[in-house]
């Protein structure tokens, strides 16, 4: 069981959250028309074995989207920040 | 190497079982092969076997970082079925089913395919309609399928929850009678033994640490046992595809996720078929040893760790009791997790890659085990002929670019939803 | 008094007699007994039959590692198969039954399997049963027989009458195990002020101390520790509780057997409780499990672990044998020999070692125990049970060097060394290391910062070291969690009889063989699964040498005891065969649960109705009270139809839908997703998430919109109203409400941080009633006030505020049925009130409520797409919605929707079908050319079908390749699984009132 | 005045349930209407633009994400960085507050019908809640006058500790009956009384 330290609500069970997606990929700007940029955003992943940054949504709490640093091999958890406060 | 048969068992028994020979050799790697398959699971071993058998390519090695069959071949819920609806999937899985049906004879190794049938339960009129469409596609393509209403399901599976207390009542089910289970380890061992017999070198405890390059082309792999050159390198390392492909500079439409499975204590026969719950991601069957084998949902987040967390244990066992209330007092014996390639549309990739010399077999999501024979068969074809067979022609890497997502569940590019 | 029960001693309450039965025979016991001790006390020696060969088996251990004595406990709905008798506390009325045997465990005909044992070597089934023909028929015939023979106990198909509950707990230090190390750890952490939970699987605290003779120093020590611990408010003690799993981030799963030690739980009380404990630190003081030795007949009833024999004598006052041979390779069995002798048995101790300390030998002198050094047991003899041990001198590698002689005995107590219980530590992904001096795998204590190991689980040298380690682990854990106080001084360890230091001078012998290195007779490694040493040899010969291959090929360690006894012996045999140290063979990874756990315990109360929560609309009670048939729609319950006078679904929905077209009907659509979109950039937000434009929508208006996924596939549709300058009210489909909200929040909080928009779900705030039909305006006009509903004042896609029955409501003019229709938005707590008012006011207008089935018929007649068409694979073009998309602005999915396959000419697109004949089509049917083969995936499929009361025809919506250009064509509709083939005419999906006269009226 | 209909109207039956003990029931369950609930949202300048309006109600700024601010019948919960939930237990209208807020910079939303309250009181309240949600309910970790948003049976709820032995649970109305029934089942081993407030 993962326990995630929501910056707003504190340390909570993973069951209060839903996993979003890879937070390394960056959504292209709205007016980007190059399909490749959108393909890279929507479909392609680094899928790292080790440190990872990912979105989690505290749906049963403050409903904030978070960026969590987590190791995909050891499940060790690092920093957790509000997505809105993470620079692009 | 001795042929396996009732007679051989009898003969060996009389000599105290002292004279059985090794099931496969344990060779050192040669400096070079025509084809090198990375990954000694069912898919990799099957690929090597069919390369030799179907395409007469015998200078082949399978290299495996641990012990063969130690990945997802050895940690799945053993279900075999061919009930796929999307063009691109339907006939591929049916090819697999047909190969399964004669696999024990083909390999001279009993993989214990037990065609006890599989029920996909429906819990709403909408699910019944979707099941009907799937069943119709199957039937129109020569695959057996039946659609049962609630009463028929109740007659056949009387132990499900039909009470007023049931949260998601059963409306009906789609049934494939040829589906069933196979003994998972036997598949790896049977292919290994048969491939070895064809001259394939199976090299265990040998990890790929990088690729050998020449003029932008892959010409072999660097391993913990030294460099091994190869005319063609095929990856069949589901669960680690993203990681190994990245070493070749490929970014894939794949994320790695962990999936748990569960087995109960052994019981006398109780459930004589395979049942998939339609109200949650859960399926159950009973093994020959008597254990109830159960599968649940993904952990929900990227993971390369073969660890399963409690929320999914609760989810799976909760589904078990919701489906069959009388399982409540039975005991869970083991839980384990496997890591799998979750592709963005839930369907696999069997294709040449943009990197010359590198071929890819991956993205199996939950469905790798049942696909083993056809996966090996089609991958061997693709490697041997440098083009896909008709049955894997949609399992391309670039399908997301042209837009044919083989999205069997309609969940979109969200790997943990497939 | 039963024959094997000692008249004094033991930790049992002789003042109470418990009546129980085993296989229908009466047995008696006392509080404090286990079922196993009671069976032994009643001279029940054959308790079970083994998995494969159906060999008679007795009681082998006194704990959770029991491989043999599995019983079917209780009967009927409460039956529990495969229950180790050693873990069941005795209770009045207990009923247990032998299993895996016919007619019973004493006379099992399955024993003939033993004759076939040469043919049933490891993996034999992989080599045969394939049959002479292709296909799986022959195997499945064989399998049927194999499956009947396999399995152990029986499950039932009766519902469990007991309840379970889950508790979430939090602590600073979790201490697992209550032997000397665990108690010391709990004491240290408790004194320091840390919040401690101490978990013990046994019914009482003490661990190994409970196996010592009553009245020793251990008892006094235990009492003192218990007194101090129970006096601390910050220490919680859970007995009869097993930590079954250790999970990441210090979460532990525990099952407490709250009321398993009685016939049935008291009313309202749970049978078991699942604790999910989140701790900061854990101390693993889980002890060690004694190993047996491998020799011929080592599985017979009467063979038992030495430590178990000692436990039965001292704790349960049961004499498990009168003439006893104790076979050992280490010191620990000396205590067993002594205690058995002191209880009246005549004891011969056979030690594989040639030299042992004088002190040890001296300790036995007074008790009359005969000691044979340098000896081993080659075979256990006897039918049905042990009658003699064949003893011989042996070499240091376990080979017989002399002539064997028989020593008559009825108990053969063995000790092949000990295995620390490292399971929980290993479950966290760690591999233990081999300690060759003590011949066991031990944890690396530094591997997990938050888990400290102590005592026998670390192979500690006796209780003095265990207490010191435990106390230190507890004190360190307390410091790590910043506990305030000092732990004080460690307690002085209890003086326990010699021999608890099992690691000293141990001779690592696991197997006793003849002079050729062969075991005599059947020598078992895995008792329950009948894995013999020769099976390991065969696996090696065939190349299954890695531990995982070995385990899987032979199935050793995969029985219900999970290899607690057998793993080590299997590994050491494989090491011997390979000629490598055991550490090079490695161990298998331990998986949860540590001991098997009941499924129901993990499920707690979340089953039946509570499997998932149920969502009810504010009008739900009315529907139920008025005879609606309600059905599941995701989490919601919705009225499907309101049958009148014995109507079925079909009659009811046709009547309801016809009624709407003729008069007026109303339906509860409160399940629609509703999201408040607020803020100055709301229009921009809507412009980005919907395909159509939103910048120009005036206040007072609403608009239908479509949303795509990021990959360009249609996700959802619905109407959004502009309530104010910066205030929009979005509606989504019932199914996608949560998804749309989460996506919107994601975009706003990650990619579009510059937009000032807030989204809030308001699904619960509003009850919504759709009122549809030619008389809907008249009805609403009559019942409402303050709202001008006239055609000119309120055209389609406009809304207005008004009052109904004293409640302020918002009335949207909006139609999915094709009729003149409105949606009335009511604060949900007043929804029922307004519905009632409409019902009353509706009488003159012939108002009738309708359900989702009629709603479906109406929307199909109108060609409106819904869930079956929005199946996650369709594009706007497919659904005939592409005209909605703005070409002037980007929106979610706007680039990827134009990928070549998604805009290809031949894609299946939405059309209507008029079905020929009287029978309706079934959704999910496939479409084929009228002439030509009906095979392959076809030209398309039927997505939604209904009888159209308005048209008097059976109609359907379907997706057909190149559909819009095929209007008028006749196609074939095939439902293979339903056995129907029909013909249908391809028509426009807008079956009814295509120009929209009625809804715009 | 029309009375708001309780989503629990077919579930709340006064009486004693579950395990019976001679002593007073260890738990008392009841429902409460929320009165008025409004949400105030904002953006970067949230604190400054809403301060005067909140000050008028008697609050000193936004407070934190744990503490419930109370002023007379009004409680204020900071449920997100830029969202507040205000409850007027008497059903007061927040009229003045609304007038003092600019919808462009601090939009408000009426949620009075979106939540229902379940009140749990008694000596076993911590034990009961530990069976429903995975928070540490000890007084030390969850003091009086604090709140938390969490999940009960997969549904997002807000828990407010009113006193050592009393909690208020804010439940979305459409889930209320399901949650209530589960709470009652969970409370059965302790024995509980369902009461109706006057």
PDB file of N, CA and C in Angstrom, chain C residues 834-885:
ATOM      1  N   UNK C 834     -41.364  18.628  -5.417  1.00  0.00           N
ATOM      2  CA  UNK C 834     -41.743  19.132  -6.738  1.00  0.00           C
ATOM      3  C   UNK C 834     -42.302  17.994  -7.602  1.00  0.00           C
ATOM      4  N   UNK C 835     -41.681  16.837  -7.486  1.00  0.00           N
ATOM      5  CA  UNK C 835     -42.180  15.666  -8.246  1.00  0.00           C
ATOM      6  C   UNK C 835     -43.636  15.385  -7.859  1.00  0.00           C
ATOM      7  N   UNK C 836     -43.890  15.415  -6.533  1.00  0.00           N
ATOM      8  CA  UNK C 836     -45.261  15.194  -6.063  1.00  0.00           C
ATOM      9  C   UNK C 836     -46.219  16.248  -6.628  1.00  0.00           C
ATOM     10  N   UNK C 837     -45.731  17.468  -6.637  1.00  0.00           N
ATOM     11  CA  UNK C 837     -46.578  18.561  -7.155  1.00  0.00           C
ATOM     12  C   UNK C 837     -46.884  18.326  -8.630  1.00  0.00           C
ATOM     13  N   UNK C 838     -45.884  17.876  -9.362  1.00  0.00           N
ATOM     14  CA  UNK C 838     -46.110  17.605 -10.786  1.00  0.00           C
ATOM     15  C   UNK C 838     -47.095  16.449 -10.975  1.00  0.00           C
ATOM     16  N   UNK C 839     -46.927  15.424 -10.151  1.00  0.00           N
ATOM     17  CA  UNK C 839     -47.834  14.276 -10.245  1.00  0.00           C
ATOM     18  C   UNK C 839     -49.278  14.745 -10.032  1.00  0.00           C
ATOM     19  N   UNK C 840     -49.473  15.566  -8.980  1.00  0.00           N
ATOM     20  CA  UNK C 840     -50.834  16.043  -8.696  1.00  0.00           C
ATOM     21  C   UNK C 840     -51.343  16.927  -9.818  1.00  0.00           C
ATOM     22  N   UNK C 841     -50.493  17.878 -10.211  1.00  0.00           N
ATOM     23  CA  UNK C 841     -50.915  18.806 -11.254  1.00  0.00           C
ATOM     24  C   UNK C 841     -51.068  18.119 -12.599  1.00  0.00           C
ATOM     25  N   UNK C 842     -50.431  16.963 -12.726  1.00  0.00           N
ATOM     26  CA  UNK C 842     -50.407  16.285 -14.029  1.00  0.00           C
ATOM     27  C   UNK C 842     -51.654  15.496 -14.342  1.00  0.00           C
ATOM     28  N   UNK C 843     -52.502  15.289 -13.342  1.00  0.00           N
ATOM     29  CA  UNK C 843     -53.666  14.430 -13.570  1.00  0.00           C
ATOM     30  C   UNK C 843     -54.487  14.881 -14.779  1.00  0.00           C
ATOM     31  N   UNK C 844     -54.847  16.160 -14.866  1.00  0.00           N
ATOM     32  CA  UNK C 844     -55.654  16.573 -16.029  1.00  0.00           C
ATOM     33  C   UNK C 844     -54.924  16.427 -17.359  1.00  0.00           C
ATOM     34  N   UNK C 845     -53.597  16.378 -17.301  1.00  0.00           N
ATOM     35  CA  UNK C 845     -52.820  16.291 -18.552  1.00  0.00           C
ATOM     36  C   UNK C 845     -52.418  14.855 -18.873  1.00  0.00           C
ATOM     37  N   UNK C 846     -52.893  13.963 -18.002  1.00  0.00           N
ATOM     38  CA  UNK C 846     -52.583  12.566 -18.259  1.00  0.00           C
ATOM     39  C   UNK C 846     -51.081  12.286 -18.123  1.00  0.00           C
ATOM     40  N   UNK C 847     -50.493  12.922 -17.143  1.00  0.00           N
ATOM     41  CA  UNK C 847     -49.049  12.762 -16.936  1.00  0.00           C
ATOM     42  C   UNK C 847     -48.730  11.344 -16.480  1.00  0.00           C
ATOM     43  N   UNK C 848     -47.693  10.748 -17.047  1.00  0.00           N
ATOM     44  CA  UNK C 848     -47.242   9.468 -16.514  1.00  0.00           C
ATOM     45  C   UNK C 848     -45.728   9.461 -16.397  1.00  0.00           C
ATOM     46  N   UNK C 849     -45.220   8.838 -15.338  1.00  0.00           N
ATOM     47  CA  UNK C 849     -43.768   8.730 -15.220  1.00  0.00           C
ATOM     48  C   UNK C 849     -43.261   7.657 -16.176  1.00  0.00           C
ATOM     49  N   UNK C 850     -42.084   7.855 -16.689  1.00  0.00           N
ATOM     50  CA  UNK C 850     -41.509   6.806 -17.536  1.00  0.00           C
ATOM     51  C   UNK C 850     -40.082   6.518 -17.114  1.00  0.00           C
ATOM     52  N   UNK C 851     -39.637   5.344 -17.530  1.00  0.00           N
ATOM     53  CA  UNK C 851     -38.331   4.877 -17.081  1.00  0.00           C
ATOM     54  C   UNK C 851     -37.283   4.932 -18.168  1.00  0.00           C
ATOM     55  N   UNK C 852     -36.129   4.397 -17.848  1.00  0.00           N
ATOM     56  CA  UNK C 852     -34.997   4.502 -18.771  1.00  0.00           C
ATOM     57  C   UNK C 852     -35.224   3.719 -20.061  1.00  0.00           C
ATOM     58  N   UNK C 853     -36.041   2.687 -19.990  1.00  0.00           N
ATOM     59  CA  UNK C 853     -36.266   1.885 -21.195  1.00  0.00           C
ATOM     60  C   UNK C 853     -37.050   2.694 -22.234  1.00  0.00           C
ATOM     61  N   UNK C 854     -38.093   3.383 -21.767  1.00  0.00           N
ATOM     62  CA  UNK C 854     -38.860   4.230 -22.682  1.00  0.00           C
ATOM     63  C   UNK C 854     -38.016   5.408 -23.150  1.00  0.00           C
ATOM     64  N   UNK C 855     -37.197   5.934 -22.242  1.00  0.00           N
ATOM     65  CA  UNK C 855     -36.298   7.026 -22.617  1.00  0.00           C
ATOM     66  C   UNK C 855     -35.406   6.573 -23.770  1.00  0.00           C
ATOM     67  N   UNK C 856     -34.924   5.319 -23.664  1.00  0.00           N
ATOM     68  CA  UNK C 856     -34.082   4.772 -24.724  1.00  0.00           C
ATOM     69  C   UNK C 856     -34.837   4.686 -26.040  1.00  0.00           C
ATOM     70  N   UNK C 857     -36.070   4.214 -25.990  1.00  0.00           N
ATOM     71  CA  UNK C 857     -36.863   4.092 -27.219  1.00  0.00           C
ATOM     72  C   UNK C 857     -37.053   5.461 -27.867  1.00  0.00           C
ATOM     73  N   UNK C 858     -37.327   6.473 -27.020  1.00  0.00           N
ATOM     74  CA  UNK C 858     -37.574   7.814 -27.547  1.00  0.00           C
ATOM     75  C   UNK C 858     -36.322   8.399 -28.195  1.00  0.00           C
ATOM     76  N   UNK C 859     -35.179   8.185 -27.555  1.00  0.00           N
ATOM     77  CA  UNK C 859     -33.970   8.798 -28.116  1.00  0.00           C
ATOM     78  C   UNK C 859     -33.525   8.042 -29.378  1.00  0.00           C
ATOM     79  N   UNK C 860     -33.803   6.744 -29.444  1.00  0.00           N
ATOM     80  CA  UNK C 860     -33.458   6.007 -30.668  1.00  0.00           C
ATOM     81  C   UNK C 860     -34.334   6.495 -31.817  1.00  0.00           C
ATOM     82  N   UNK C 861     -35.596   6.703 -31.539  1.00  0.00           N
ATOM     83  CA  UNK C 861     -36.490   7.228 -32.582  1.00  0.00           C
ATOM     84  C   UNK C 861     -35.979   8.559 -33.124  1.00  0.00           C
ATOM     85  N   UNK C 862     -35.280   9.290 -32.249  1.00  0.00           N
ATOM     86  CA  UNK C 862     -34.790  10.607 -32.638  1.00  0.00           C
ATOM     87  C   UNK C 862     -33.368  10.560 -33.191  1.00  0.00           C
ATOM     88  N   UNK C 863     -32.752   9.389 -33.101  1.00  0.00           N
ATOM     89  CA  UNK C 863     -31.381   9.259 -33.595  1.00  0.00           C
ATOM     90  C   UNK C 863     -30.340   9.915 -32.719  1.00  0.00           C
ATOM     91  N   UNK C 864     -30.665  10.076 -31.433  1.00  0.00           N
ATOM     92  CA  UNK C 864     -29.671  10.631 -30.491  1.00  0.00           C
ATOM     93  C   UNK C 864     -28.716   9.533 -30.059  1.00  0.00           C
ATOM     94  N   UNK C 865     -27.448   9.828 -30.103  1.00  0.00           N
ATOM     95  CA  UNK C 865     -26.481   8.829 -29.664  1.00  0.00           C
ATOM     96  C   UNK C 865     -26.399   8.827 -28.132  1.00  0.00           C
ATOM     97  N   UNK C 866     -26.065   7.668 -27.585  1.00  0.00           N
ATOM     98  CA  UNK C 866     -25.902   7.527 -26.136  1.00  0.00           C
ATOM     99  C   UNK C 866     -24.804   6.488 -25.886  1.00  0.00           C
ATOM    100  N   UNK C 867     -24.777   5.961 -24.680  1.00  0.00           N
ATOM    101  CA  UNK C 867     -23.716   5.047 -24.271  1.00  0.00           C
ATOM    102  C   UNK C 867     -23.306   3.991 -25.295  1.00  0.00           C
ATOM    103  N   UNK C 868     -24.266   3.270 -25.882  1.00  0.00           N
ATOM    104  CA  UNK C 868     -23.871   2.207 -26.818  1.00  0.00           C
ATOM    105  C   UNK C 868     -23.130   2.740 -28.041  1.00  0.00           C
ATOM    106  N   UNK C 869     -23.429   3.976 -28.426  1.00  0.00           N
ATOM    107  CA  UNK C 869     -22.726   4.554 -29.574  1.00  0.00           C
ATOM    108  C   UNK C 869     -21.408   5.197 -29.127  1.00  0.00           C
ATOM    109  N   UNK C 870     -21.399   5.776 -27.927  1.00  0.00           N
ATOM    110  CA  UNK C 870     -20.171   6.382 -27.401  1.00  0.00           C
ATOM    111  C   UNK C 870     -19.370   5.291 -26.697  1.00  0.00           C
ATOM    112  N   UNK C 871     -18.868   4.334 -27.475  1.00  0.00           N
ATOM    113  CA  UNK C 871     -18.255   3.166 -26.849  1.00  0.00           C
ATOM    114  C   UNK C 871     -16.747   3.285 -26.713  1.00  0.00           C
ATOM    115  N   UNK C 872     -16.237   4.495 -26.851  1.00  0.00           N
ATOM    116  CA  UNK C 872     -14.807   4.700 -26.653  1.00  0.00           C
ATOM    117  C   UNK C 872     -13.989   4.408 -27.897  1.00  0.00           C
ATOM    118  N   UNK C 873     -14.672   4.105 -29.006  1.00  0.00           N
ATOM    119  CA  UNK C 873     -13.941   3.828 -30.246  1.00  0.00           C
ATOM    120  C   UNK C 873     -14.469   4.659 -31.410  1.00  0.00           C
ATOM    121  N   UNK C 874     -15.510   5.435 -31.151  1.00  0.00           N
ATOM    122  CA  UNK C 874     -16.161   6.144 -32.254  1.00  0.00           C
ATOM    123  C   UNK C 874     -15.731   7.609 -32.310  1.00  0.00           C
ATOM    124  N   UNK C 875     -15.705   8.116 -33.525  1.00  0.00           N
ATOM    125  CA  UNK C 875     -15.337   9.516 -33.740  1.00  0.00           C
ATOM    126  C   UNK C 875     -16.598  10.348 -33.970  1.00  0.00           C
ATOM    127  N   UNK C 876     -16.402  11.656 -34.008  1.00  0.00           N
ATOM    128  CA  UNK C 876     -17.551  12.513 -34.313  1.00  0.00           C
ATOM    129  C   UNK C 876     -18.125  12.180 -35.676  1.00  0.00           C
ATOM    130  N   UNK C 877     -17.232  11.918 -36.625  1.00  0.00           N
ATOM    131  CA  UNK C 877     -17.699  11.569 -37.971  1.00  0.00           C
ATOM    132  C   UNK C 877     -18.546  10.304 -37.916  1.00  0.00           C
ATOM    133  N   UNK C 878     -18.088   9.327 -37.179  1.00  0.00           N
ATOM    134  CA  UNK C 878     -18.824   8.071 -37.075  1.00  0.00           C
ATOM    135  C   UNK C 878     -20.254   8.320 -36.590  1.00  0.00           C
ATOM    136  N   UNK C 879     -20.394   9.295 -35.718  1.00  0.00           N
ATOM    137  CA  UNK C 879     -21.682   9.514 -35.059  1.00  0.00           C
ATOM    138  C   UNK C 879     -22.489  10.614 -35.729  1.00  0.00           C
ATOM    139  N   UNK C 880     -21.971  11.109 -36.828  1.00  0.00           N
ATOM    140  CA  UNK C 880     -22.680  12.169 -37.534  1.00  0.00           C
ATOM    141  C   UNK C 880     -22.665  13.486 -36.790  1.00  0.00           C
ATOM    142  N   UNK C 881     -21.662  13.674 -35.938  1.00  0.00           N
ATOM    143  CA  UNK C 881     -21.608  14.891 -35.130  1.00  0.00           C
ATOM    144  C   UNK C 881     -20.526  15.851 -35.599  1.00  0.00           C
ATOM    145  N   UNK C 882     -19.839  15.510 -36.709  1.00  0.00           N
ATOM    146  CA  UNK C 882     -18.659  16.307 -37.028  1.00  0.00           C
ATOM    147  C   UNK C 882     -18.997  17.736 -37.401  1.00  0.00           C
ATOM    148  N   UNK C 883     -20.242  17.936 -37.791  1.00  0.00           N
ATOM    149  CA  UNK C 883     -20.655  19.294 -38.106  1.00  0.00           C
ATOM    150  C   UNK C 883     -20.553  20.228 -36.904  1.00  0.00           C
ATOM    151  N   UNK C 884     -20.590  19.645 -35.720  1.00  0.00           N
ATOM    152  CA  UNK C 884     -20.524  20.470 -34.513  1.00  0.00           C
ATOM    153  C   UNK C 884     -19.152  21.088 -34.303  1.00  0.00           C
ATOM    154  N   UNK C 885     -18.119  20.389 -34.802  1.00  0.00           N
ATOM    155  CA  UNK C 885     -16.766  20.801 -34.465  1.00  0.00           C
ATOM    156  C   UNK C 885     -16.409  22.114 -35.125  1.00  0.00           C
TER     157      UNK C 885
END
